[in-house]
Amino acid sequence: MTLELIGLKEIPLVKKGDNIANIIKNDLEKENITLEDGDIILIAETLISKAEGNIIKLEELIPSKEAIEIAKKSKKDSKLVEAILQSSNEVVEVGPNFIVTETKHGFVCANAGIDESNVEDGLATPMPLNPDKSAKEIREFLEKETNKKIAIIITDTQGRAFRVGAIGTAIGCSGINPLWTRVGEKDLYGRALETTEVATADELAAASSLLMGQADEGIPIVLIRGFDAFNTLRDTTIGIKPLIRPKEFDVFRK
């Protein structure tokens, strides 16, 4: 297998009301890139939130008593903490410079996925309200325009339990099953796999993150071409939910 990763370099700074699907279409034309069946387009979640007007003005928030208490423990600004609480179902753990919560989407991550980078001072971008819906709308537009079968994955940068450093993670998808269940397949020695499940969307997101970067790279959209399992995992109805571990099976929150 050979994978090709293409960072789209002509993406403008996005503002509320911008059409991300049109922006991608125009950029592909500028760079003389023609979509092919099996292409996967990965989009940084900040781009989606900005276009959808999902921006938090921190100065307008009034911290609650809980936010003030958590701010003291975490050493974070109380207004940011209030934004985190408003975007969360529950607080999982608080420590020096971190607040792990379960977001309204069901993701367990630091700071409810709220990002203060790549936006103006005083602003923050929460995760898109419905990343699967956003991905679906973009996929359907581009498929109609090109008559090609593609997939869209919305990505975020998150930390991992027991590991240092951030990594690209999928928070929304359309056109591909994010989880590849390989139970029943054979290994190199002919033994049947009994429990193997691959978080394919996360692996693709991590690959795209190498080009997107975390600072001023300015590449919020990456096209991945040549993923051999695309047809195996092709699914236009499923979203990101298969990757979310049910709370009753999350032994680290019991």
mmCIF file of N, CA, C and O in Angstrom, residues 132-176:
data_model
loop_
_atom_site.group_PDB
_atom_site.id
_atom_site.type_symbol
_atom_site.label_atom_id
_atom_site.label_comp_id
_atom_site.label_asym_id
_atom_site.label_seq_id
_atom_site.Cartn_x
_atom_site.Cartn_y
_atom_site.Cartn_z
ATOM 1 N N ASP A 132 -20.572 15.168 12.408
ATOM 2 C CA ASP A 132 -21.031 14.190 11.409
ATOM 3 C C ASP A 132 -21.896 14.862 10.340
ATOM 4 O O ASP A 132 -21.763 14.592 9.143
ATOM 5 N N LYS A 133 -22.795 15.727 10.778
ATOM 6 C CA LYS A 133 -23.676 16.438 9.841
ATOM 7 C C LYS A 133 -22.858 17.340 8.919
ATOM 8 O O LYS A 133 -23.102 17.397 7.703
ATOM 9 N N SER A 134 -21.892 18.039 9.498
ATOM 10 C CA SER A 134 -21.035 18.906 8.690
ATOM 11 C C SER A 134 -20.273 18.096 7.653
ATOM 12 O O SER A 134 -20.169 18.493 6.485
ATOM 13 N N ALA A 135 -19.728 16.963 8.073
ATOM 14 C CA ALA A 135 -18.975 16.101 7.155
ATOM 15 C C ALA A 135 -19.877 15.577 6.042
ATOM 16 O O ALA A 135 -19.483 15.531 4.869
ATOM 17 N N LYS A 136 -21.095 15.193 6.405
ATOM 18 C CA LYS A 136 -22.041 14.647 5.426
ATOM 19 C C LYS A 136 -22.400 15.689 4.369
ATOM 20 O O LYS A 136 -22.435 15.394 3.158
ATOM 21 N N GLU A 137 -22.660 16.914 4.799
ATOM 22 C CA GLU A 137 -23.039 17.963 3.857
ATOM 23 C C GLU A 137 -21.902 18.268 2.879
ATOM 24 O O GLU A 137 -22.128 18.453 1.672
ATOM 25 N N ILE A 138 -20.679 18.311 3.379
ATOM 26 C CA ILE A 138 -19.529 18.572 2.512
ATOM 27 C C ILE A 138 -19.317 17.417 1.544
ATOM 28 O O ILE A 138 -19.073 17.625 0.345
ATOM 29 N N ARG A 139 -19.430 16.187 2.047
ATOM 30 C CA ARG A 139 -19.236 15.014 1.178
ATOM 31 C C ARG A 139 -20.272 14.987 0.067
ATOM 32 O O ARG A 139 -19.928 14.791 -1.116
ATOM 33 N N GLU A 140 -21.526 15.194 0.419
ATOM 34 C CA GLU A 140 -22.584 15.122 -0.585
ATOM 35 C C GLU A 140 -22.408 16.197 -1.663
ATOM 36 O O GLU A 140 -22.643 15.944 -2.860
ATOM 37 N N PHE A 141 -21.989 17.391 -1.257
ATOM 38 C CA PHE A 141 -21.767 18.460 -2.232
ATOM 39 C C PHE A 141 -20.642 18.081 -3.191
ATOM 40 O O PHE A 141 -20.792 18.196 -4.425
ATOM 41 N N LEU A 142 -19.514 17.643 -2.651
ATOM 42 C CA LEU A 142 -18.361 17.333 -3.495
ATOM 43 C C LEU A 142 -18.618 16.100 -4.370
ATOM 44 O O LEU A 142 -18.168 16.052 -5.523
ATOM 45 N N GLU A 143 -19.346 15.122 -3.838
ATOM 46 C CA GLU A 143 -19.666 13.947 -4.651
ATOM 47 C C GLU A 143 -20.588 14.325 -5.810
ATOM 48 O O GLU A 143 -20.439 13.817 -6.928
ATOM 49 N N LYS A 144 -21.521 15.223 -5.546
ATOM 50 C CA LYS A 144 -22.428 15.664 -6.608
ATOM 51 C C LYS A 144 -21.669 16.452 -7.673
ATOM 52 O O LYS A 144 -21.921 16.308 -8.885
ATOM 53 N N GLU A 145 -20.723 17.280 -7.240
ATOM 54 C CA GLU A 145 -19.950 18.107 -8.165
ATOM 55 C C GLU A 145 -18.993 17.277 -9.016
ATOM 56 O O GLU A 145 -18.727 17.620 -10.175
ATOM 57 N N THR A 146 -18.445 16.193 -8.435
ATOM 58 C CA THR A 146 -17.382 15.446 -9.117
ATOM 59 C C THR A 146 -17.798 14.067 -9.607
ATOM 60 O O THR A 146 -17.066 13.436 -10.370
ATOM 61 N N ASN A 147 -18.945 13.576 -9.106
ATOM 62 C CA ASN A 147 -19.395 12.216 -9.433
ATOM 63 C C ASN A 147 -18.377 11.164 -8.983
ATOM 64 O O ASN A 147 -18.201 10.134 -9.634
ATOM 65 N N LYS A 148 -17.704 11.448 -7.870
ATOM 66 C CA LYS A 148 -16.745 10.507 -7.296
ATOM 67 C C LYS A 148 -17.185 10.121 -5.882
ATOM 68 O O LYS A 148 -17.831 10.907 -5.185
ATOM 69 N N LYS A 149 -16.836 8.905 -5.471
ATOM 70 C CA LYS A 149 -17.138 8.441 -4.126
ATOM 71 C C LYS A 149 -15.963 8.790 -3.212
ATOM 72 O O LYS A 149 -14.861 8.275 -3.389
ATOM 73 N N ILE A 150 -16.235 9.664 -2.245
ATOM 74 C CA ILE A 150 -15.175 10.118 -1.357
ATOM 75 C C ILE A 150 -15.642 10.013 0.097
ATOM 76 O O ILE A 150 -16.791 9.638 0.371
ATOM 77 N N ALA A 151 -14.770 10.346 1.010
ATOM 78 C CA ALA A 151 -15.120 10.407 2.430
ATOM 79 C C ALA A 151 -14.593 11.707 3.010
ATOM 80 O O ALA A 151 -13.609 12.270 2.516
ATOM 81 N N ILE A 152 -15.267 12.183 4.039
ATOM 82 C CA ILE A 152 -14.846 13.387 4.770
ATOM 83 C C ILE A 152 -14.647 13.011 6.231
ATOM 84 O O ILE A 152 -15.495 12.344 6.837
ATOM 85 N N ILE A 153 -13.538 13.455 6.800
ATOM 86 C CA ILE A 153 -13.279 13.253 8.228
ATOM 87 C C ILE A 153 -12.952 14.610 8.855
ATOM 88 O O ILE A 153 -12.100 15.341 8.344
ATOM 89 N N ILE A 154 -13.652 14.959 9.924
ATOM 90 C CA ILE A 154 -13.371 16.169 10.690
ATOM 91 C C ILE A 154 -12.400 15.791 11.799
ATOM 92 O O ILE A 154 -12.635 14.826 12.532
ATOM 93 N N THR A 155 -11.304 16.542 11.927
ATOM 94 C CA THR A 155 -10.258 16.165 12.877
ATOM 95 C C THR A 155 -10.106 17.186 14.004
ATOM 96 O O THR A 155 -10.445 18.364 13.853
ATOM 97 N N ASP A 156 -9.574 16.709 15.103
ATOM 98 C CA ASP A 156 -9.219 17.554 16.240
ATOM 99 C C ASP A 156 -7.862 17.076 16.739
ATOM 100 O O ASP A 156 -7.408 15.986 16.390
ATOM 101 N N THR A 157 -7.215 17.884 17.548
ATOM 102 C CA THR A 157 -5.952 17.488 18.169
ATOM 103 C C THR A 157 -6.213 17.196 19.631
ATOM 104 O O THR A 157 -6.713 18.058 20.354
ATOM 105 N N GLN A 158 -5.905 15.983 20.054
ATOM 106 C CA GLN A 158 -6.190 15.579 21.429
ATOM 107 C C GLN A 158 -5.018 14.815 22.024
ATOM 108 O O GLN A 158 -4.202 14.233 21.309
ATOM 109 N N GLY A 159 -4.968 14.824 23.353
ATOM 110 C CA GLY A 159 -3.986 14.019 24.063
ATOM 111 C C GLY A 159 -4.497 12.603 24.220
ATOM 112 O O GLY A 159 -5.612 12.270 23.816
ATOM 113 N N ARG A 160 -3.668 11.734 24.818
ATOM 114 C CA ARG A 160 -4.045 10.341 25.008
ATOM 115 C C ARG A 160 -3.689 9.905 26.423
ATOM 116 O O ARG A 160 -2.688 10.352 26.981
ATOM 117 N N ALA A 161 -4.523 9.057 26.993
ATOM 118 C CA ALA A 161 -4.222 8.533 28.328
ATOM 119 C C ALA A 161 -2.912 7.762 28.296
ATOM 120 O O ALA A 161 -2.669 6.976 27.370
ATOM 121 N N PHE A 162 -2.078 8.013 29.276
ATOM 122 C CA PHE A 162 -0.810 7.292 29.478
ATOM 123 C C PHE A 162 0.261 7.638 28.447
ATOM 124 O O PHE A 162 1.320 7.009 28.418
ATOM 125 N N ARG A 163 0.011 8.600 27.570
ATOM 126 C CA ARG A 163 1.009 8.968 26.565
ATOM 127 C C ARG A 163 1.192 10.484 26.577
ATOM 128 O O ARG A 163 0.245 11.240 26.805
ATOM 129 N N VAL A 164 2.409 10.922 26.301
ATOM 130 C CA VAL A 164 2.711 12.351 26.232
ATOM 131 C C VAL A 164 2.555 12.823 24.795
ATOM 132 O O VAL A 164 2.914 12.109 23.856
ATOM 133 N N GLY A 165 2.024 14.020 24.618
ATOM 134 C CA GLY A 165 1.920 14.601 23.286
ATOM 135 C C GLY A 165 0.526 14.478 22.694
ATOM 136 O O GLY A 165 -0.256 13.604 23.040
ATOM 137 N N ALA A 166 0.237 15.403 21.778
ATOM 138 C CA ALA A 166 -1.072 15.434 21.120
ATOM 139 C C ALA A 166 -1.014 14.714 19.786
ATOM 140 O O ALA A 166 0.052 14.533 19.195
ATOM 141 N N ILE A 167 -2.175 14.325 19.297
ATOM 142 C CA ILE A 167 -2.259 13.560 18.057
ATOM 143 C C ILE A 167 -3.569 13.910 17.353
ATOM 144 O O ILE A 167 -4.554 14.273 17.996
ATOM 145 N N GLY A 168 -3.578 13.810 16.038
ATOM 146 C CA GLY A 168 -4.803 14.038 15.287
ATOM 147 C C GLY A 168 -5.824 12.950 15.576
ATOM 148 O O GLY A 168 -5.495 11.763 15.598
ATOM 149 N N THR A 169 -7.068 13.358 15.811
ATOM 150 C CA THR A 169 -8.143 12.434 16.170
ATOM 151 C C THR A 169 -9.394 12.791 15.363
ATOM 152 O O THR A 169 -9.660 13.959 15.097
ATOM 153 N N ALA A 170 -10.158 11.787 14.993
ATOM 154 C CA ALA A 170 -11.396 12.020 14.240
ATOM 155 C C ALA A 170 -12.550 12.328 15.191
ATOM 156 O O ALA A 170 -12.747 11.607 16.181
ATOM 157 N N ILE A 171 -13.311 13.387 14.885
ATOM 158 C CA ILE A 171 -14.489 13.709 15.705
ATOM 159 C C ILE A 171 -15.777 13.702 14.872
ATOM 160 O O ILE A 171 -16.863 13.864 15.416
ATOM 161 N N GLY A 172 -15.640 13.520 13.578
ATOM 162 C CA GLY A 172 -16.806 13.443 12.701
ATOM 163 C C GLY A 172 -16.403 12.809 11.385
ATOM 164 O O GLY A 172 -15.257 12.953 10.959
ATOM 165 N N CYS A 173 -17.319 12.086 10.764
ATOM 166 C CA CYS A 173 -16.974 11.483 9.477
ATOM 167 C C CYS A 173 -18.232 11.178 8.675
ATOM 168 O O CYS A 173 -19.333 11.074 9.221
ATOM 169 N N SER A 174 -18.027 11.033 7.377
ATOM 170 C CA SER A 174 -19.109 10.651 6.475
ATOM 171 C C SER A 174 -18.490 9.993 5.245
ATOM 172 O O SER A 174 -17.506 10.481 4.698
ATOM 173 N N GLY A 175 -19.081 8.873 4.852
ATOM 174 C CA GLY A 175 -18.614 8.170 3.668
ATOM 175 C C GLY A 175 -17.720 6.995 3.952
ATOM 176 O O GLY A 175 -17.383 6.227 3.045
ATOM 177 N N ILE A 176 -17.335 6.820 5.213
ATOM 178 C CA ILE A 176 -16.450 5.721 5.584
ATOM 179 C C ILE A 176 -16.743 5.310 7.021
ATOM 180 O O ILE A 176 -17.037 6.151 7.867
#
